[in-house]
Coordinates of C-alpha atoms and ligand atoms in Angstrom, one line a residue:
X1 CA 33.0 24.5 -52.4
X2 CA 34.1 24.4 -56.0
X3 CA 37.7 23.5 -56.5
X4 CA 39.9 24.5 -59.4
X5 CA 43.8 22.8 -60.3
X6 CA 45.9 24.5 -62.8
X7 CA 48.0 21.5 -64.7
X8 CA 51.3 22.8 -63.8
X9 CA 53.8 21.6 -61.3
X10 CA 56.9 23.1 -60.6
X11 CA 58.7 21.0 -58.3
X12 CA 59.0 17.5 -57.9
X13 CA 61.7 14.8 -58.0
X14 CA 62.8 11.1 -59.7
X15 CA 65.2 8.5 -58.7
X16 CA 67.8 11.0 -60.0
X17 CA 67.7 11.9 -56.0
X18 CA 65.7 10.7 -53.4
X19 CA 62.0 9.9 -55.7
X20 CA 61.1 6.3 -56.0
X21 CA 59.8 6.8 -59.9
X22 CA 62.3 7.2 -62.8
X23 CA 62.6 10.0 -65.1
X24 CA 59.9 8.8 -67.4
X25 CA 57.7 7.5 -65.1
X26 CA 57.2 10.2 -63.7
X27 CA 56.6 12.5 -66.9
X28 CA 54.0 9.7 -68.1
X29 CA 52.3 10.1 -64.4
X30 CA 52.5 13.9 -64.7
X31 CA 50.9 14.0 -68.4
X32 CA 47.9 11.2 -67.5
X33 CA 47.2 13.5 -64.7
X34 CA 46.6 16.1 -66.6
X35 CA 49.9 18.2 -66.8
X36 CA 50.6 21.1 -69.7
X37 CA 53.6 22.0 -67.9
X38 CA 56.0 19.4 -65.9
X39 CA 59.2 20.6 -64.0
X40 CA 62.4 18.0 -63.2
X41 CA 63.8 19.7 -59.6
X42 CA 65.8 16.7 -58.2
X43 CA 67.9 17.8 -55.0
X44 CA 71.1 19.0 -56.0
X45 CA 71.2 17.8 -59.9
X46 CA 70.8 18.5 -63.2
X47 CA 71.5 15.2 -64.4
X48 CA 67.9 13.9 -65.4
X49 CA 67.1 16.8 -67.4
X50 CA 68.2 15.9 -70.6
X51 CA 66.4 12.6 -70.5
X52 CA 63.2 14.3 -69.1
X53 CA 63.2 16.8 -71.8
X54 CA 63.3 14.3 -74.7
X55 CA 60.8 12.4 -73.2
X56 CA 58.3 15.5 -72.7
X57 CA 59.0 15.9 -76.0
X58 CA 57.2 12.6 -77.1
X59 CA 54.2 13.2 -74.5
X60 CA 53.6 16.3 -76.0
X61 CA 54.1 17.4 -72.5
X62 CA 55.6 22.0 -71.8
X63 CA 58.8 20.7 -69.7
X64 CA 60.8 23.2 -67.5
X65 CA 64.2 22.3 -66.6
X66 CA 64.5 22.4 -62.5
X67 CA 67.2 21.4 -59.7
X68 CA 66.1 21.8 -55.8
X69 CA 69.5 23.4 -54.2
X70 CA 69.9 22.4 -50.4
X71 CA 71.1 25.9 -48.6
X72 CA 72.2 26.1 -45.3
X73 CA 71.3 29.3 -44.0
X74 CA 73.1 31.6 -41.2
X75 CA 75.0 28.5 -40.1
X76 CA 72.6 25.8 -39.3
X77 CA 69.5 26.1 -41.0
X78 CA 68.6 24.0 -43.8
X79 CA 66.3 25.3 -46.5
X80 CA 66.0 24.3 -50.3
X81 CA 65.7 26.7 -53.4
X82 CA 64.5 25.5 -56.7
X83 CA 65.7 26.8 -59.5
X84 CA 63.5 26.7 -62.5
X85 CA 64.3 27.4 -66.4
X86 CA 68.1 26.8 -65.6
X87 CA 70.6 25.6 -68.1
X88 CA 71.4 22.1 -67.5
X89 CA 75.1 22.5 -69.1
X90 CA 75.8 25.6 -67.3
X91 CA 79.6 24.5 -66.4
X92 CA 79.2 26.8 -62.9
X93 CA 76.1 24.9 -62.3
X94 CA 77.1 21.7 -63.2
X95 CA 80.4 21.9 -61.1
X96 CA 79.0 23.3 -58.0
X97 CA 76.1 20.6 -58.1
X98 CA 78.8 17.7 -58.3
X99 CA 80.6 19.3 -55.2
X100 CA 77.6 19.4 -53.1
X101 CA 76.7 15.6 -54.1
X102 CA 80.3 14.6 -53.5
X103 CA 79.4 15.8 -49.4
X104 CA 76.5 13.7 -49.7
X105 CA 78.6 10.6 -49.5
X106 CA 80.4 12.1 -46.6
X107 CA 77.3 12.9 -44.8
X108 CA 76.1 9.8 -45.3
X109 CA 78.9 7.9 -43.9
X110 CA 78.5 10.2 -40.9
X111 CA 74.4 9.0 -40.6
X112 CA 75.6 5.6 -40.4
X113 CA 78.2 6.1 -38.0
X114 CA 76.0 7.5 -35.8
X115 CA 73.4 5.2 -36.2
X116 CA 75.6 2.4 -35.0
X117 CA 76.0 4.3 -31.6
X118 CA 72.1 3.3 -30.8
X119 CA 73.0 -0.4 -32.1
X120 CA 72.0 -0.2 -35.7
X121 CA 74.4 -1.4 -37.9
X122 CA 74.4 -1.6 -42.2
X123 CA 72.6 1.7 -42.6
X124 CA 75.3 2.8 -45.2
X125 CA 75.5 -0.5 -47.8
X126 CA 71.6 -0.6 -46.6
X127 CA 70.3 2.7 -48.0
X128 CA 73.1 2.5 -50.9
X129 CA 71.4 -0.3 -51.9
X130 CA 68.3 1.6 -52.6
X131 CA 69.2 4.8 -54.2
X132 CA 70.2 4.4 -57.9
X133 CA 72.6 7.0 -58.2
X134 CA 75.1 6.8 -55.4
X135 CA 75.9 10.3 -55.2
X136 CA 72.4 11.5 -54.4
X137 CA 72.1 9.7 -51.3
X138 CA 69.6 10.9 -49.2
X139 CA 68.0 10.7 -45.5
X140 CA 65.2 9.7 -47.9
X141 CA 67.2 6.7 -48.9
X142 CA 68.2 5.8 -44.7
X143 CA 64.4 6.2 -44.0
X144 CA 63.5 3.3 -46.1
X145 CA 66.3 1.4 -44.8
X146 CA 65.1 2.3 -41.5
X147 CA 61.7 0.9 -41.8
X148 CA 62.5 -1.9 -43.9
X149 CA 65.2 -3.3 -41.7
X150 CA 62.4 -3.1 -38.5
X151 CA 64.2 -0.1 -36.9
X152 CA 61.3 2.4 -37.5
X153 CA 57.5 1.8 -38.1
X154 CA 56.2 3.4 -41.5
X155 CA 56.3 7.1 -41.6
X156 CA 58.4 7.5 -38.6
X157 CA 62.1 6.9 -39.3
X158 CA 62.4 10.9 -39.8
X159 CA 60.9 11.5 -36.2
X160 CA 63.1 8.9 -34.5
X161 CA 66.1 9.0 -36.4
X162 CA 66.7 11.8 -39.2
X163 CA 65.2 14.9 -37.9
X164 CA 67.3 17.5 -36.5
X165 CA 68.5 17.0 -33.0
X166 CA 68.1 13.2 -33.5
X167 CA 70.7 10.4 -33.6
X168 CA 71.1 10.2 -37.0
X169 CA 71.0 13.9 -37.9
X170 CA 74.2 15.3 -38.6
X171 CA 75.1 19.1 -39.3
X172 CA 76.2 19.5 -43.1
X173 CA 77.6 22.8 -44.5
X174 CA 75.4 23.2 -48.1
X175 CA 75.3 25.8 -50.2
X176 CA 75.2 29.8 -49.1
X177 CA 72.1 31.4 -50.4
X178 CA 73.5 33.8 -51.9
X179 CA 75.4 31.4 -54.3
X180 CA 72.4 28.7 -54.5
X181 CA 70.6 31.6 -56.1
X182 CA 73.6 32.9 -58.2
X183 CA 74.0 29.8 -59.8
X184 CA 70.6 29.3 -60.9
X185 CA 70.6 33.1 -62.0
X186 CA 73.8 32.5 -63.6
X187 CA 72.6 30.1 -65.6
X188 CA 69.5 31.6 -67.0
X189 CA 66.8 30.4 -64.2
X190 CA 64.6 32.0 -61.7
X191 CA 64.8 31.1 -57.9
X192 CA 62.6 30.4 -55.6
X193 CA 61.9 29.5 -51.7
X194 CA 60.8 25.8 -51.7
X195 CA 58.0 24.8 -48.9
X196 CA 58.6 27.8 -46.7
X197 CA 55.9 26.6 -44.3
X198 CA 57.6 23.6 -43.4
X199 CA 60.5 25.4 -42.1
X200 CA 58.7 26.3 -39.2
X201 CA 60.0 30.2 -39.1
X202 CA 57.9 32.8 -37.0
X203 CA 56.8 35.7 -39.5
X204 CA 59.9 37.9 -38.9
X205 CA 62.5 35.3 -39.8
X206 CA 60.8 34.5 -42.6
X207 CA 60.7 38.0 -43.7
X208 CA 64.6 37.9 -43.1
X209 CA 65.3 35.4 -45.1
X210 CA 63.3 36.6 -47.7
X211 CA 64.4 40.2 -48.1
X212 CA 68.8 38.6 -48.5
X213 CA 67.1 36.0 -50.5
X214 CA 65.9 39.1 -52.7
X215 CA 68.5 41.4 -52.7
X216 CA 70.7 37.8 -53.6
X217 CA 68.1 38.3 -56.8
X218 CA 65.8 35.8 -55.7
X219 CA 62.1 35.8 -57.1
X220 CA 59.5 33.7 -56.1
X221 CA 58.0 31.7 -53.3
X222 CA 55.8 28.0 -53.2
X223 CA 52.6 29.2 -52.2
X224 CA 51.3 25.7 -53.0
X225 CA 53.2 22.8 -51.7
X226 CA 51.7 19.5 -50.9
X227 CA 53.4 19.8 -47.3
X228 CA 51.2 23.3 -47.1
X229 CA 47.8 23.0 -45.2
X230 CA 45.5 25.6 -46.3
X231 CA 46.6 27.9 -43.5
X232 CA 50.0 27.5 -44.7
X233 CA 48.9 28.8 -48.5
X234 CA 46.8 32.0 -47.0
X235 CA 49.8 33.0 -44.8
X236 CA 52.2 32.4 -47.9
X237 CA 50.3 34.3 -50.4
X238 CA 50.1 37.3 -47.4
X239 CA 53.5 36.9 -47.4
X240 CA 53.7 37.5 -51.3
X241 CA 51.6 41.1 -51.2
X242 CA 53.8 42.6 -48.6
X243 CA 57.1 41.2 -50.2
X244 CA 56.2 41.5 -53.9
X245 CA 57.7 38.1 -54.5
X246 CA 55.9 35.9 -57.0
X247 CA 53.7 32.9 -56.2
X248 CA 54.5 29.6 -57.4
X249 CA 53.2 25.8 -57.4
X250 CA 54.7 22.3 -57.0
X251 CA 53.4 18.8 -55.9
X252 CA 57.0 18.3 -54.4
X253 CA 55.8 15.1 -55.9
X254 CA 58.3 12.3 -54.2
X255 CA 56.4 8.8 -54.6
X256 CA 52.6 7.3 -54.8
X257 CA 51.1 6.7 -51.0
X258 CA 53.4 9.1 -49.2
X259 CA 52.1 11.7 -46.2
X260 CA 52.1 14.3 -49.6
X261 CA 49.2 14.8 -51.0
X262 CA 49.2 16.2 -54.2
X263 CA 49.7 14.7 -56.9
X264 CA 52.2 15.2 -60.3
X265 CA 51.5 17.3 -62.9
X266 CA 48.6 19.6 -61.2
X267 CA 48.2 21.8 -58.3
X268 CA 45.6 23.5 -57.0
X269 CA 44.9 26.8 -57.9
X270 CA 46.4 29.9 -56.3
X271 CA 44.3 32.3 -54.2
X272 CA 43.2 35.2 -56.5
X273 CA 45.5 38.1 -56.9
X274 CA 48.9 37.0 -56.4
X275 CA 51.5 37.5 -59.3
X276 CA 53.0 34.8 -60.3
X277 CA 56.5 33.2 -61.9
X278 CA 54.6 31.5 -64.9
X279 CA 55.1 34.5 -67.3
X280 CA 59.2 34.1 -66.4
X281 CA 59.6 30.7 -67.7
X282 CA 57.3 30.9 -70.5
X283 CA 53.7 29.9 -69.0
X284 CA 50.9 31.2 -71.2
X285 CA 48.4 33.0 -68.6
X286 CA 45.6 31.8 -70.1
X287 CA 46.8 28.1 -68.8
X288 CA 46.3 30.0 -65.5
X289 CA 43.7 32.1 -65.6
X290 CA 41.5 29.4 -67.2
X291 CA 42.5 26.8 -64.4
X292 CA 40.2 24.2 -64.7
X293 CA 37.3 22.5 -63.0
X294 CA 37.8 19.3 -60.9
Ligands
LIG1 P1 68.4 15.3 -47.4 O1 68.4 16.2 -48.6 O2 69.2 14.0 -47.6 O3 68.7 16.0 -46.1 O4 66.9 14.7 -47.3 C1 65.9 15.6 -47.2 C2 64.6 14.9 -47.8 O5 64.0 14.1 -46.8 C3 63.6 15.9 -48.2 O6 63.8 16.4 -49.5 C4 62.3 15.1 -48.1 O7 62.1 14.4 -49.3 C5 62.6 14.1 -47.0 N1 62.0 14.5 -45.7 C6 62.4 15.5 -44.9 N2 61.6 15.5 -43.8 C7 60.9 14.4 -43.8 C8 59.9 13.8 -43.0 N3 59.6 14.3 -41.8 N4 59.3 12.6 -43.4 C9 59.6 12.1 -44.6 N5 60.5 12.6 -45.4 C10 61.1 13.7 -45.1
LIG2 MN1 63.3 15.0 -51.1
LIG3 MN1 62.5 20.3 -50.4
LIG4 MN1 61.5 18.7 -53.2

């Protein structure tokens, strides 16, 4: 069957949070794959955008500014909402971001301390050690720990460890929807529902979150998503029709070799007919419509 990828990727992440490539790494990886347009969403900060933008800029490379807000939703469920086309010096943004890093810290003492109760000690200074910027610290960050120190074999640390319900999972209050998407709004972006497959929902919770998300003023959803399987992107882009919210596409692009598959800078195309959030922050359709052969 003939494939198509568009060279736009709206989500994906650096050693800003919990990526393993720096800022311009990852832009140079993005444009020799192909990119025309490259988003910056690190989890909860805006801090690599400048630096992204100027080096787009040299590449020749359509850069959208991006942040990936982690919500929790009615209580205990974690979701994340990118915001793309944001303001990177929007002082409400900027605050709000730094408060929700600060809790990282906390959190992450709390993994640790957890973690020691099944006889594994270090996990703090030990995933410190390998994130760049203290503040974003990350299960990411523990995972590598984990299966560097021998705890957990490669790929499994989340399973064994980090995942909900396990030892080293601990609740964390992050931000409401309603102000993860008024801050991006605020600030000039659009939001949108990051990897809604992976949350597992049935159909009606889904449809739940999606109709506060919109009347929070909300906009799009991933219909593409490297942790999406193909069943994933037809139920998403169902989802879309009914809801009239407006498909988007990101590689969620992390590091080389992991369990996601696509890669920075392109995603494959969207199934016909869906709207999309490329006209809101500034796509040419043509880019689109044109999606190229591979
Ligand atoms: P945090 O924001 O610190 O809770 O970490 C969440 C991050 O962990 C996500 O953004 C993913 O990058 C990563 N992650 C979540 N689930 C898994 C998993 N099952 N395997 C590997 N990485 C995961
Ligand atoms: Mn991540
Ligand atoms: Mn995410
Ligand atoms: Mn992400």
């Amino acid at each position: 069957m003939e494939k198509k990828f568009i060279p736009i990727d709206l989500h994906c992440h650096s050693t800003h949070s919990d990526g393993s490539l720096s800022v311009s790494e990852v832009m140079n990886l993005a444009k020799s794959n192909g990119a025309l347009y490259q988003a910056l969403t690190d989890h909860d900060t805006v801090e690599g955008i400048s630096e992204a933008r100027k080096i787009c800029q040299q590449l020749a490379l359509n850069f959208i500014s991006g942040v990936e807000i982690s919500v929790t939703w009615h209580h205990n469920t974690l979701i994340h909402i990118v915001g793309l086309g944001i303001d990177e010096n929007n002082q409400q943004l900027v605050e709000e971001l730094a408060k929700l890093r600060t809790s990282r810290i906390e959190r992450a003492k709390r993994i640790a301390h957890n973690l020691t109760k099944v006889g594994i000690h270090g996990a703090f200074e030990g995933a410190m050690a390998l994130c760049e910027h203290p503040e974003a610290i990350s299960r990411t960050h523990f995972g590598k720990w984990l299966v560097d120190a021998g705890h957990a074999k490669p790929g499994k640390a989340f399973e064994k460890f980090l995942a909900p319900g396990k030892v080293g999972y601990t609740q964390q209050s992050w931000a409401s929807l309603e102000n993860a998407v008024k801050w991006i709004t605020d600030s000039g972006g659009i939001a949108i529902i990051a990897h809604p497959s992976r949350y597992k929902f049935t159909r009606t919770k889904l449809l739940k979150l999606i109709d506060e998300f919109k009347n929070y003023g909300g906009i799009g959803i991933e219909v593409i998503s490297s942790s999406h399987s193909l069943q994933d992107e037809e139920n998403i882009a169902s989802i879309c029709r009914v809801s009239g919210l407006l498909a988007s596409v990101g590689s969620d692009f992390h590091q080389e070799e992991s369990y996601r598959t696509i890669r920075p800078g392109k995603n494959k195309a969207l199934p016909n007919g869906l709207d999309t959030v490329f006209s809101h922050i500034g796509i040419a359709p043509e880019i689109y419509t044109h999606g190229e052969q591979c």
